[in-house]
Structure formats: C-alpha cells, structure tokens
mmCIF file of C-alpha atoms in Angstrom:
data_model
loop_
_atom_site.group_PDB
_atom_site.id
_atom_site.type_symbol
_atom_site.label_atom_id
_atom_site.label_comp_id
_atom_site.label_asym_id
_atom_site.label_seq_id
_atom_site.Cartn_x
_atom_site.Cartn_y
_atom_site.Cartn_z
ATOM 1 C CA MET A 15 -28.261 130.044 -117.402
ATOM 2 C CA ARG A 16 -30.997 130.916 -114.913
ATOM 3 C CA LYS A 17 -29.549 128.427 -112.409
ATOM 4 C CA LEU A 18 -26.167 130.100 -112.695
ATOM 5 C CA ILE A 19 -27.684 133.500 -111.982
ATOM 6 C CA ILE A 20 -29.479 132.108 -108.929
ATOM 7 C CA LEU A 21 -26.272 130.450 -107.684
ATOM 8 C CA LYS A 22 -24.226 133.621 -108.182
ATOM 9 C CA SER A 23 -26.887 135.674 -106.396
ATOM 10 C CA LEU A 24 -26.924 133.269 -103.442
ATOM 11 C CA ILE A 25 -23.138 133.232 -103.188
ATOM 12 C CA ASP A 26 -23.031 137.048 -103.311
ATOM 13 C CA PHE A 27 -25.756 137.254 -100.645
ATOM 14 C CA ILE A 28 -23.852 134.864 -98.377
ATOM 15 C CA TRP A 29 -20.670 136.866 -98.977
ATOM 16 C CA PHE A 30 -22.206 140.192 -97.973
ATOM 17 C CA VAL A 31 -24.278 138.875 -95.063
ATOM 18 C CA THR A 32 -21.799 136.491 -93.423
ATOM 19 C CA CYS A 33 -18.268 136.824 -94.723
ATOM 20 C CA ILE A 34 -17.743 140.573 -94.493
ATOM 21 C CA PRO A 35 -18.994 140.725 -90.870
ATOM 22 C CA ALA A 36 -17.015 137.550 -90.108
ATOM 23 C CA VAL A 37 -13.796 139.204 -91.293
ATOM 24 C CA LEU A 38 -14.414 142.153 -88.994
ATOM 25 C CA PHE A 39 -15.309 139.846 -86.099
ATOM 26 C CA LEU A 40 -12.229 137.666 -86.630
ATOM 27 C CA LEU A 41 -9.954 140.720 -86.791
ATOM 28 C CA PHE A 42 -11.434 141.961 -83.518
ATOM 29 C CA LEU A 43 -11.195 138.508 -81.935
ATOM 30 C CA THR A 44 -7.558 138.115 -83.040
ATOM 31 C CA VAL A 45 -6.559 141.101 -80.927
ATOM 32 C CA TYR A 46 -9.033 140.561 -78.123
ATOM 33 C CA ILE A 47 -7.966 136.983 -77.283
ATOM 34 C CA PHE A 48 -4.591 138.315 -76.201
ATOM 35 C CA ILE A 49 -6.172 141.069 -74.081
ATOM 36 C CA GLU A 50 -8.941 138.973 -72.498
ATOM 37 C CA PRO A 51 -8.230 135.203 -72.752
ATOM 38 C CA GLU A 52 -11.661 134.265 -71.360
ATOM 39 C CA THR A 53 -13.182 135.113 -74.754
ATOM 40 C CA LEU A 54 -11.698 131.873 -76.044
ATOM 41 C CA ASN A 55 -14.702 130.091 -74.555
ATOM 42 C CA LEU A 56 -16.456 131.256 -77.739
ATOM 43 C CA ILE A 57 -14.114 129.094 -79.816
ATOM 44 C CA LEU A 58 -13.045 126.309 -77.485
ATOM 45 C CA ASP A 59 -15.396 124.707 -75.011
ATOM 46 C CA THR A 60 -12.972 124.761 -72.097
ATOM 47 C CA GLU A 61 -13.149 125.110 -68.373
ATOM 48 C CA ASP A 62 -11.973 128.300 -66.647
ATOM 49 C CA THR A 63 -9.218 126.428 -64.806
ATOM 50 C CA ILE A 64 -7.686 125.327 -68.086
ATOM 51 C CA ILE A 65 -7.544 128.884 -69.412
ATOM 52 C CA GLU A 66 -5.940 130.126 -66.201
ATOM 53 C CA SER A 67 -3.329 127.383 -66.105
ATOM 54 C CA SER A 68 -2.217 127.402 -69.756
ATOM 55 C CA THR A 69 -3.263 130.712 -71.253
ATOM 56 C CA ILE A 70 -0.604 130.755 -73.977
ATOM 57 C CA THR A 71 -1.531 127.282 -75.224
ATOM 58 C CA VAL A 72 -5.214 128.145 -75.395
ATOM 59 C CA GLN A 73 -4.423 131.456 -77.117
ATOM 60 C CA LEU A 74 -2.335 129.637 -79.729
ATOM 61 C CA PHE A 75 -5.165 127.186 -80.365
ATOM 62 C CA GLY A 76 -7.586 130.107 -80.654
ATOM 63 C CA LEU A 77 -5.243 131.840 -83.077
ATOM 64 C CA GLY A 78 -5.056 128.649 -85.131
ATOM 65 C CA PHE A 79 -8.841 128.493 -85.361
ATOM 66 C CA ILE A 80 -8.994 132.163 -86.351
ATOM 67 C CA ILE A 81 -6.409 131.654 -89.104
ATOM 68 C CA LEU A 82 -8.423 128.715 -90.423
ATOM 69 C CA GLY A 83 -11.491 130.957 -90.347
ATOM 70 C CA PHE A 84 -9.707 133.516 -92.529
ATOM 71 C CA ILE A 85 -8.653 130.777 -94.957
ATOM 72 C CA THR A 86 -12.237 129.539 -95.144
ATOM 73 C CA ILE A 87 -13.454 133.056 -95.918
ATOM 74 C CA TYR A 88 -10.818 133.304 -98.664
ATOM 75 C CA CYS A 89 -12.424 130.255 -100.250
ATOM 76 C CA TYR A 90 -15.054 132.596 -101.614
ATOM 77 C CA VAL A 91 -12.698 132.911 -104.575
ATOM 78 C CA PHE A 92 -15.463 130.710 -105.984
ATOM 79 C CA ARG A 93 -17.300 133.975 -106.720
ATOM 80 C CA LYS A 94 -14.629 134.865 -109.299
ATOM 81 C CA THR A 95 -15.067 131.505 -110.957
ATOM 82 C CA LEU A 96 -18.791 132.045 -111.293
ATOM 83 C CA ARG A 97 -18.103 135.332 -113.092
ATOM 84 C CA TYR A 98 -16.160 133.425 -115.750
ATOM 85 C CA PHE A 99 -19.091 131.059 -116.147
ATOM 86 C CA GLN A 100 -21.412 134.037 -116.599
ATOM 87 C CA LYS A 101 -19.086 135.385 -119.311
ATOM 88 C CA VAL A 102 -19.281 131.920 -120.969
ATOM 89 C CA LYS A 103 -15.566 131.283 -120.437
ATOM 90 C CA PRO A 104 -15.610 127.998 -118.488
ATOM 91 C CA PHE A 105 -12.208 126.873 -119.793
ATOM 92 C CA HIS A 106 -10.317 130.010 -118.823
ATOM 93 C CA ASN A 107 -7.032 129.306 -117.075
ATOM 94 C CA ASP A 108 -8.169 131.196 -113.958
ATOM 95 C CA VAL A 109 -11.156 128.858 -113.585
ATOM 96 C CA ILE A 110 -8.857 125.839 -113.492
ATOM 97 C CA VAL A 111 -6.450 127.528 -111.072
ATOM 98 C CA ASN A 112 -9.305 128.711 -108.819
ATOM 99 C CA PHE A 113 -10.852 125.246 -108.674
ATOM 100 C CA TYR A 114 -7.515 123.694 -107.727
ATOM 101 C CA LYS A 115 -6.770 126.435 -105.176
ATOM 102 C CA LEU A 116 -10.248 126.066 -103.691
ATOM 103 C CA GLY A 117 -9.837 122.300 -103.416
ATOM 104 C CA TYR A 118 -6.407 122.595 -101.863
ATOM 105 C CA LEU A 119 -7.595 125.149 -99.292
ATOM 106 C CA LEU A 120 -10.785 123.282 -98.357
ATOM 107 C CA SER A 121 -8.932 119.992 -97.945
ATOM 108 C CA GLY A 122 -6.250 121.701 -95.886
ATOM 109 C CA VAL A 123 -8.808 123.410 -93.652
ATOM 110 C CA GLY A 124 -10.649 120.110 -93.127
ATOM 111 C CA ILE A 125 -7.467 118.268 -92.172
ATOM 112 C CA ALA A 126 -6.207 121.118 -89.983
ATOM 113 C CA LEU A 127 -9.521 121.458 -88.130
ATOM 114 C CA SER A 128 -9.631 117.713 -87.526
ATOM 115 C CA LEU A 129 -6.123 117.802 -86.094
ATOM 116 C CA LEU A 130 -6.756 120.928 -84.008
ATOM 117 C CA PHE A 131 -9.903 119.505 -82.427
ATOM 118 C CA PHE A 132 -8.141 116.194 -81.793
ATOM 119 C CA LEU A 133 -5.173 117.962 -80.175
ATOM 120 C CA ALA A 134 -7.424 120.305 -78.184
ATOM 121 C CA ARG A 135 -9.344 117.355 -76.789
ATOM 122 C CA LEU A 136 -6.081 115.547 -76.046
ATOM 123 C CA ILE A 137 -4.393 118.525 -74.364
ATOM 124 C CA PHE A 138 -7.268 120.224 -72.566
ATOM 125 C CA GLU A 139 -9.550 117.323 -71.669
ATOM 126 C CA SER A 140 -6.907 114.535 -71.575
ATOM 127 C CA GLU A 141 -9.065 112.374 -73.838
ATOM 128 C CA PHE A 142 -7.726 110.281 -76.674
ATOM 129 C CA LYS A 143 -10.826 110.136 -78.819
ATOM 130 C CA ILE A 144 -10.975 109.501 -82.554
ATOM 131 C CA HIS A 145 -14.305 110.118 -84.264
ATOM 132 C CA LEU A 146 -14.636 107.936 -87.361
ATOM 133 C CA GLY A 147 -18.183 108.933 -88.231
ATOM 134 C CA LEU A 148 -19.473 111.607 -90.531
ATOM 135 C CA SER A 149 -18.243 115.035 -89.510
ATOM 136 C CA PRO A 150 -18.113 118.461 -91.138
ATOM 137 C CA TYR A 151 -14.341 118.149 -91.427
ATOM 138 C CA ILE A 152 -14.584 114.973 -93.479
ATOM 139 C CA MET A 153 -17.137 116.743 -95.677
ATOM 140 C CA LEU A 154 -14.726 119.672 -96.144
ATOM 141 C CA ILE A 155 -11.976 117.280 -97.179
ATOM 142 C CA CYS A 156 -14.323 115.558 -99.639
ATOM 143 C CA LEU A 157 -15.481 118.887 -101.058
ATOM 144 C CA GLY A 158 -11.875 119.978 -101.450
ATOM 145 C CA LEU A 159 -10.961 116.782 -103.266
ATOM 146 C CA PHE A 160 -14.025 117.226 -105.495
ATOM 147 C CA PHE A 161 -12.833 120.694 -106.527
ATOM 148 C CA MET A 162 -9.347 119.313 -107.238
ATOM 149 C CA VAL A 163 -10.841 116.609 -109.460
ATOM 150 C CA LEU A 164 -13.049 119.216 -111.123
ATOM 151 C CA SER A 165 -9.928 121.261 -111.849
ATOM 152 C CA GLU A 166 -8.334 118.267 -113.554
ATOM 153 C CA VAL A 167 -11.498 117.604 -115.566
ATOM 154 C CA PHE A 168 -11.560 121.194 -116.786
ATOM 155 C CA LYS A 169 -7.860 120.989 -117.644
ATOM 156 C CA VAL A 170 -8.437 117.880 -119.774
ATOM 157 C CA ALA A 171 -11.514 119.457 -121.385
ATOM 158 C CA LYS A 172 -9.540 122.605 -122.196
ATOM 159 C CA ARG A 173 -6.832 120.538 -123.932
ATOM 160 C CA ALA A 174 -9.468 118.619 -125.872
ATOM 161 C CA LYS A 175 -11.148 121.866 -126.910
ATOM 162 C CA GLU A 176 -7.844 123.342 -128.071
ATOM 163 C CA GLU A 177 -7.032 120.205 -130.074
ATOM 164 C CA ASN A 178 -10.488 120.290 -131.593
ATOM 165 C CA ASN A 179 -10.032 123.930 -132.600
ATOM 166 C CA LEU A 180 -6.694 123.102 -134.237
ATOM 167 C CA THR A 181 -8.150 120.281 -136.354
ATOM 168 C CA ILE A 182 -10.873 122.427 -137.931
#
C-alpha cells in the first residue's frame, strides 16, 4: 500500500507542477500562433522562409501538435484510477473503462505524432525519412497497448471474481 501512496503522490505532483501550467501555456499558444506565426518555431524546427511561404500549413501543423498536447494532458485520468486502488476497489467498472480509454488515447497520440512528424519532414524539409529505431512515439504506442491489455485483464478478473462470489 505504501508504493501506491508514493505513486499517487508522484502523479499528483506531476499534475500540479507540469500539467496545469501546460494547459495554460497551450491555451495561450493556440491563440498566439494565429497572431504571430513565428512562435511555431517552438513546436516545429522550421526555417523562416518556410513559415513565410506557407503560414496556414504550418499553423495547422502547430494546431495539430497542440491538440495532441491537450489529449496527452487528458491522459492524467490515470489519477482517478489510482483513487479506486486506494479505496481498494480495483475491479470497479470505471477502472476498466479508464484503462481502456488511457490505452486508446496513448496509442492514438503515438500514431498521430509519428504521422505528423513524418508529414512535417516530408512537407517542410522535402525529406522522405522513416525512422525504424526506438522513439518516444513507439513507446507511447506500446504503453497504450499495455493499458488496453491491462483493461482486458481486469475485465476477465472481474468476471472471475463475480463468478466466485456467486458460487459461495
């Protein structure tokens, strides 16, 4: 139980220190990229000539990255799941739904970021480059699939627990 308390404390600390300021920063950046397109150099490593020639395209890519940032911040629904574990309710229906939702979102963000970076490199730098090595996006996809499998495991365990309770 002590490990769970430490994990919950770390997740809460990360939430308050990084996610809340990140939401405010992303909201500001969402508006500011349409006022001052040069701020997109924070997100995309582009040359100034590219931003001047295709501002709308770069703004749309920046908006895509910002939306994926908001989705990643929403993945802190994991905090709710830890509350159920603290209440000793690991087989609650919300735990199973949150694990599946978390897996779906993380996998989607990993795939979308891989595609966005591939397309950005293709459009802005005219490079057709596929990276097959270990990348953070592959790790996000793997983590998402792990949470989906964990959701299925908890679903099977919940059914087994219910059947066990009925036989007693």
